[in-house]
Amino acid sequence: MNVHHLELFHFVAKHGGVSAAARHMPYGIQQPAISAQILQLEDALGVTLFQRRPFKLTAQGRELHEFIAPFFNGLGALEERLRGGSGGRLRIAAPEIVQGDYLPLLLRQVRKRLPEFHFTLVAERIGGIEEQLREQQVDIGLASMSGRCPDGLRMRELLRLPMLLLVAEKSRVTSAEQILSQDRISQPLISLPATEPVSRLFQAEMARRKLSWNPAFELSSLDLVSRYVAEDYGVGLTLAAPARRWPKGVRALPLPDFPGVVFCALWSGRLTPAGEVFMEEAARLARSLSQVKM
């Protein structure tokens, strides 16, 4: 049996005739075309499926329609489930700093538009996010980047975050230039691991300036960088997130002319409707935060 013929018969049986079926089809098709293809279905089966005038299903027509109706009637619900439900469901990956400083505000805005919105959240850095997107374990990743968009993924830049140095409040250093102008920098550098975008961009710029300053401490989060600086273990490398407050005992020093780190959203393939709303709100929030003094 031809599935397209079965679809046409389902609409004829459901709506009580060929003319009514033509009005309710989800795509354009004329009554003569429907009638001709229903005749082909009847010829293939060797039975009459319905009386034409007045319309009435035959016993064979009722049996066939009872069999195919659950499939065709259930396609709408199946489409909704595959697209994430009426409110939408997203699997999100983001590093700790994004989960704390940015994501709660974003999710609040998404839920205003999609009250039934649901999500799952995993903590990942850029390398893990790329892997999970390629394996389709998450739908959207939020992270900082230091290069071009990874192959096979799509990217939308949301913000560019300036790099900063952190010093202990009691330090006599008042500018980054006081540190970078030394022939040999004496202060220990505290940073994220070398694979992190902020660390890679910083070291690339240092090399471009023919300066050397390798980290003495590689820590797992920017919050830890701040804490170690507050304890006066060295100078920290961090990012100027919008409206972020530094802990007590720490001062921030701008790094003029150093490149900013791109904060972006990453995804693979086509976004679901919930994903589109998420991206719209992510961009809107990013524009709002970009107006906040860092």
Tab-separated table of C-alpha atoms in Angstrom:
chain	number	residue	atom	x	y	z
A	1	MET	CA	0.000	0.000	0.000
A	2	ASN	CA	1.152	3.497	-0.859
A	3	VAL	CA	1.528	5.564	2.333
A	4	HIS	CA	0.479	8.761	0.558
A	5	HIS	CA	-2.729	7.048	-0.590
A	6	LEU	CA	-3.355	5.952	3.003
A	7	GLU	CA	-2.901	9.543	4.196
A	8	LEU	CA	-5.469	10.778	1.676
A	9	PHE	CA	-7.914	8.050	2.669
A	10	HIS	CA	-7.435	8.948	6.353
A	11	PHE	CA	-8.474	12.544	5.669
A	12	VAL	CA	-11.435	11.416	3.543
A	13	ALA	CA	-12.642	9.047	6.273
A	14	LYS	CA	-11.972	11.530	9.079
A	15	HIS	CA	-13.774	14.465	7.466
A	16	GLY	CA	-16.551	12.575	5.709
A	17	GLY	CA	-15.827	12.938	2.032
A	18	VAL	CA	-13.404	14.012	-0.672
A	19	SER	CA	-14.389	17.695	-0.778
A	20	ALA	CA	-14.084	18.050	3.015
A	21	ALA	CA	-10.735	16.239	2.933
A	22	ALA	CA	-9.402	18.684	0.324
A	23	ARG	CA	-10.250	21.605	2.623
A	24	HIS	CA	-8.420	20.070	5.585
A	25	MET	CA	-5.294	18.729	3.904
A	26	PRO	CA	-2.093	20.330	5.316
A	27	TYR	CA	-0.910	20.945	1.743
A	28	GLY	CA	-2.637	21.957	-1.474
A	29	ILE	CA	-4.299	19.179	-3.466
A	30	GLN	CA	-7.410	19.257	-5.669
A	31	GLN	CA	-10.459	17.013	-5.273
A	32	PRO	CA	-9.935	15.175	-8.595
A	33	ALA	CA	-6.391	14.241	-7.563
A	34	ILE	CA	-7.640	12.884	-4.233
A	35	SER	CA	-10.390	10.872	-5.936
A	36	ALA	CA	-7.966	9.424	-8.491
A	37	GLN	CA	-5.488	8.305	-5.837
A	38	ILE	CA	-8.211	6.810	-3.629
A	39	LEU	CA	-9.320	4.761	-6.660
A	40	GLN	CA	-5.727	3.550	-7.052
A	41	LEU	CA	-5.755	2.468	-3.392
A	42	GLU	CA	-9.057	0.625	-3.857
A	43	ASP	CA	-7.721	-1.068	-7.002
A	44	ALA	CA	-4.582	-2.152	-5.140
A	45	LEU	CA	-6.669	-3.620	-2.302
A	46	GLY	CA	-9.426	-4.990	-4.523
A	47	VAL	CA	-12.157	-3.509	-2.314
A	48	THR	CA	-14.427	-0.462	-2.149
A	49	LEU	CA	-13.543	1.656	0.884
A	50	PHE	CA	-16.567	3.980	0.999
A	51	GLN	CA	-19.809	4.823	-0.721
A	52	ARG	CA	-19.639	8.145	-2.539
A	53	ARG	CA	-23.193	9.531	-2.220
A	54	PRO	CA	-24.125	9.663	0.552
A	55	PHE	CA	-20.689	9.188	2.092
A	56	LYS	CA	-20.372	6.049	4.172
A	57	LEU	CA	-17.406	3.816	4.950
A	58	THR	CA	-17.725	0.178	3.983
A	59	ALA	CA	-16.782	-2.532	6.464
A	60	GLN	CA	-13.346	-2.783	4.819
A	61	GLY	CA	-13.007	1.014	4.906
A	62	ARG	CA	-13.805	1.116	8.632
A	63	GLU	CA	-11.293	-1.646	9.347
A	64	LEU	CA	-8.551	0.120	7.384
A	65	HIS	CA	-9.264	3.508	8.954
A	66	GLU	CA	-9.293	2.105	12.496
A	67	PHE	CA	-5.853	0.662	11.788
A	68	ILE	CA	-4.215	3.769	10.276
A	69	ALA	CA	-5.982	6.520	12.263
A	70	PRO	CA	-3.840	6.230	15.442
A	71	PHE	CA	-0.692	6.696	13.357
A	72	PHE	CA	-1.839	9.788	11.456
A	73	ASN	CA	-3.623	11.313	14.460
A	74	GLY	CA	-0.499	10.875	16.566
A	75	LEU	CA	1.910	12.633	14.207
A	76	GLY	CA	1.234	16.070	15.708
A	77	ALA	CA	2.006	14.901	19.233
A	78	LEU	CA	5.094	13.064	18.002
A	79	GLU	CA	6.348	16.216	16.259
A	80	GLU	CA	5.871	18.205	19.468
A	81	ARG	CA	7.800	15.638	21.520
A	82	LEU	CA	10.639	15.545	19.002
A	83	ARG	CA	10.816	19.342	18.994
A	84	GLY	CA	11.011	19.458	22.770
A	85	GLY	CA	7.384	19.671	23.899
A	86	SER	CA	5.013	22.613	24.028
A	87	GLY	CA	7.190	24.498	26.506
A	88	GLY	CA	10.445	23.168	25.147
A	89	ARG	CA	13.308	21.243	26.696
A	90	LEU	CA	16.981	22.076	26.312
A	91	ARG	CA	20.171	20.370	27.390
A	92	ILE	CA	22.690	23.081	28.250
A	93	ALA	CA	26.419	22.895	28.941
A	94	ALA	CA	28.314	25.787	30.517
A	95	PRO	CA	31.299	26.422	32.816
A	96	GLU	CA	30.785	27.290	36.474
A	97	ILE	CA	31.215	31.048	36.042
A	98	VAL	CA	28.456	31.155	33.414
A	99	GLN	CA	26.152	29.037	35.571
A	100	GLY	CA	26.485	31.503	38.415
A	101	ASP	CA	26.802	34.941	36.796
A	102	TYR	CA	24.816	34.753	33.553
A	103	LEU	CA	22.638	31.678	33.177
A	104	PRO	CA	20.108	32.305	36.003
A	105	LEU	CA	19.187	35.685	34.478
A	106	LEU	CA	18.888	34.129	31.030
A	107	LEU	CA	16.754	31.186	32.149
A	108	ARG	CA	14.408	33.539	33.991
A	109	GLN	CA	13.767	35.453	30.752
A	110	VAL	CA	13.242	32.261	28.745
A	111	ARG	CA	10.653	31.030	31.245
A	112	LYS	CA	8.738	34.286	30.941
A	113	ARG	CA	8.196	33.433	27.281
A	114	LEU	CA	7.928	29.652	27.710
A	115	PRO	CA	6.285	28.920	31.099
A	116	GLU	CA	6.614	25.150	30.561
A	117	PHE	CA	10.291	25.396	29.621
A	118	HIS	CA	12.496	22.659	31.105
A	119	PHE	CA	16.251	22.222	30.951
A	120	THR	CA	19.139	20.106	32.103
A	121	LEU	CA	22.540	21.581	32.895
A	122	VAL	CA	26.040	20.141	32.944
A	123	ALA	CA	29.289	21.859	33.922
A	124	GLU	CA	31.773	21.804	31.045
A	125	ARG	CA	34.588	23.918	29.627
A	126	ILE	CA	34.945	24.619	25.924
A	127	GLY	CA	36.641	21.306	25.062
A	128	GLY	CA	33.961	19.249	26.778
A	129	ILE	CA	31.197	21.379	25.284
A	130	GLU	CA	32.478	20.780	21.745
A	131	GLU	CA	32.607	17.028	22.361
A	132	GLN	CA	29.117	16.855	23.864
A	133	LEU	CA	27.631	18.902	21.031
A	134	ARG	CA	29.167	16.611	18.409
A	135	GLU	CA	27.860	13.558	20.260
A	136	GLN	CA	24.434	15.250	20.557
A	137	GLN	CA	24.492	14.956	24.339
A	138	VAL	CA	23.634	18.661	24.735
A	139	ASP	CA	21.726	21.141	22.583
A	140	ILE	CA	23.494	24.431	23.389
A	141	GLY	CA	26.805	25.319	24.988
A	142	LEU	CA	27.819	28.655	26.504
A	143	ALA	CA	31.530	29.309	26.857
A	144	SER	CA	34.471	31.572	26.143
A	145	MET	CA	36.446	31.074	22.930
A	146	SER	CA	39.882	32.095	21.724
A	147	GLY	CA	39.665	31.100	18.051
A	148	ARG	CA	37.291	30.471	15.178
A	149	CYS	CA	34.163	28.369	15.422
A	150	PRO	CA	34.989	24.640	15.691
A	151	ASP	CA	34.357	22.605	12.548
A	152	GLY	CA	30.865	21.168	12.319
A	153	LEU	CA	29.385	23.538	14.895
A	154	ARG	CA	27.615	26.872	14.728
A	155	MET	CA	28.528	29.844	16.890
A	156	ARG	CA	27.006	33.165	17.891
A	157	GLU	CA	29.147	35.755	19.643
A	158	LEU	CA	27.386	37.279	22.629
A	159	LEU	CA	30.031	39.372	24.427
A	160	ARG	CA	33.717	40.206	24.379
A	161	LEU	CA	35.104	40.115	27.899
A	162	PRO	CA	38.232	42.171	28.705
A	163	MET	CA	41.099	40.485	30.511
A	164	LEU	CA	42.177	41.851	33.894
A	165	LEU	CA	44.906	41.289	36.427
A	166	LEU	CA	43.973	40.897	40.080
A	167	VAL	CA	46.252	41.920	42.931
A	168	ALA	CA	45.826	41.797	46.677
A	169	GLU	CA	44.345	44.962	48.150
A	170	LYS	CA	47.485	45.596	50.172
A	171	SER	CA	49.742	45.347	47.090
A	172	ARG	CA	51.645	48.473	46.111
A	173	VAL	CA	51.032	47.718	42.434
A	174	THR	CA	48.489	50.154	40.989
A	175	SER	CA	48.601	49.316	37.262
A	176	ALA	CA	49.280	46.351	35.006
A	177	GLU	CA	52.094	48.320	33.373
A	178	GLN	CA	54.066	48.233	36.636
A	179	ILE	CA	54.154	44.453	36.308
A	180	LEU	CA	54.584	44.100	32.551
A	181	SER	CA	57.389	46.673	32.357
A	182	GLN	CA	59.707	44.591	34.556
A	183	ASP	CA	62.703	43.029	32.835
A	184	ARG	CA	61.825	39.814	34.601
A	185	ILE	CA	58.403	39.647	36.225
A	186	SER	CA	58.843	38.666	39.840
A	187	GLN	CA	55.238	38.140	40.918
A	188	PRO	CA	53.787	34.607	40.610
A	189	LEU	CA	51.011	34.344	38.011
A	190	ILE	CA	47.766	32.643	39.022
A	191	SER	CA	45.545	31.565	36.135
A	192	LEU	CA	43.283	28.936	34.657
A	193	PRO	CA	44.931	25.971	32.886
A	194	ALA	CA	46.903	26.735	29.725
A	195	THR	CA	44.202	25.195	27.514
A	196	GLU	CA	41.582	27.745	28.611
A	197	PRO	CA	40.817	30.572	26.127
A	198	VAL	CA	41.751	33.383	28.534
A	199	SER	CA	45.117	31.754	29.279
A	200	ARG	CA	45.855	31.058	25.615
A	201	LEU	CA	45.004	34.604	24.512
A	202	PHE	CA	47.005	36.145	27.340
A	203	GLN	CA	50.113	34.088	26.610
A	204	ALA	CA	49.802	34.751	22.864
A	205	GLU	CA	49.688	38.500	23.495
A	206	MET	CA	52.615	38.254	25.910
A	207	ALA	CA	54.624	36.408	23.246
A	208	ARG	CA	53.688	39.050	20.666
A	209	ARG	CA	55.076	41.672	23.044
A	210	LYS	CA	58.173	39.509	23.588
A	211	LEU	CA	57.345	39.120	27.278
A	212	SER	CA	57.473	35.965	29.372
A	213	TRP	CA	55.291	35.213	32.400
A	214	ASN	CA	54.362	31.597	32.928
A	215	PRO	CA	51.816	30.618	35.577
A	216	ALA	CA	52.989	29.453	38.968
A	217	PHE	CA	49.467	28.268	39.854
A	218	GLU	CA	46.939	26.765	37.442
A	219	LEU	CA	43.540	26.623	39.138
A	220	SER	CA	40.235	25.121	38.070
A	221	SER	CA	38.012	28.224	38.279
A	222	LEU	CA	38.151	32.009	38.223
A	223	ASP	CA	36.636	32.069	41.702
A	224	LEU	CA	39.662	30.151	42.959
A	225	VAL	CA	41.964	32.577	41.150
A	226	SER	CA	40.338	35.425	43.088
A	227	ARG	CA	40.635	33.593	46.393
A	228	TYR	CA	44.329	32.836	45.931
A	229	VAL	CA	44.969	36.472	45.027
A	230	ALA	CA	43.087	37.602	48.142
A	231	GLU	CA	45.471	35.416	50.160
A	232	ASP	CA	48.380	37.247	48.445
A	233	TYR	CA	49.819	34.202	46.668
A	234	GLY	CA	50.405	36.187	43.478
A	235	VAL	CA	48.761	38.101	40.632
A	236	GLY	CA	45.640	36.625	39.065
A	237	LEU	CA	44.530	36.570	35.439
A	238	THR	CA	40.760	36.852	35.099
A	239	LEU	CA	37.903	38.198	32.976
A	240	ALA	CA	35.819	41.321	33.517
A	241	ALA	CA	32.343	39.818	33.620
A	242	PRO	CA	29.567	42.468	33.585
A	243	ALA	CA	28.548	43.735	37.043
A	244	ARG	CA	30.737	41.140	38.744
A	245	ARG	CA	31.964	42.046	42.209
A	246	TRP	CA	35.424	41.061	43.343
A	247	PRO	CA	35.903	39.517	46.774
A	248	LYS	CA	37.245	41.577	49.635
A	249	GLY	CA	40.986	42.010	49.632
A	250	VAL	CA	41.302	42.123	45.823
A	251	ARG	CA	41.811	44.950	43.294
A	252	ALA	CA	41.376	44.706	39.530
A	253	LEU	CA	43.926	46.172	37.099
A	254	PRO	CA	42.868	46.705	33.455
A	255	LEU	CA	45.031	45.260	30.685
A	256	PRO	CA	44.914	48.001	28.016
A	257	ASP	CA	45.258	46.840	24.403
A	258	PHE	CA	45.027	43.146	25.320
A	259	PRO	CA	42.453	41.260	23.209
A	260	GLY	CA	39.070	40.455	24.674
A	261	VAL	CA	37.853	36.900	25.115
A	262	VAL	CA	34.780	36.003	23.061
A	263	PHE	CA	31.847	34.672	25.080
A	264	CYS	CA	29.550	32.767	22.754
A	265	ALA	CA	26.806	30.229	22.269
A	266	LEU	CA	27.532	27.039	20.343
A	267	TRP	CA	25.174	24.492	18.835
A	268	SER	CA	25.020	21.811	16.169
A	269	GLY	CA	22.491	21.545	13.370
A	270	ARG	CA	19.108	23.233	13.575
A	271	LEU	CA	17.800	24.728	16.803
A	272	THR	CA	14.405	23.705	18.157
A	273	PRO	CA	11.821	26.459	18.756
A	274	ALA	CA	12.860	26.473	22.423
A	275	GLY	CA	16.469	26.808	21.308
A	276	GLU	CA	15.558	29.785	19.116
A	277	VAL	CA	13.866	31.515	22.061
A	278	PHE	CA	16.883	30.740	24.245
A	279	MET	CA	19.225	32.299	21.685
A	280	GLU	CA	17.045	35.394	21.277
A	281	GLU	CA	17.029	35.964	25.024
A	282	ALA	CA	20.756	35.211	25.292
A	283	ALA	CA	21.504	37.907	22.712
A	284	ARG	CA	19.115	40.376	24.358
A	285	LEU	CA	20.675	39.812	27.788
A	286	ALA	CA	24.176	40.113	26.343
A	287	ARG	CA	23.287	43.477	24.795
A	288	SER	CA	21.933	44.634	28.136
A	289	LEU	CA	24.998	43.455	30.039
A	290	SER	CA	27.333	45.090	27.538
A	291	GLN	CA	25.983	48.446	28.750
A	292	VAL	CA	26.939	47.634	32.343
A	293	LYS	CA	30.238	49.031	33.541
A	294	MET	CA	32.779	46.244	33.965
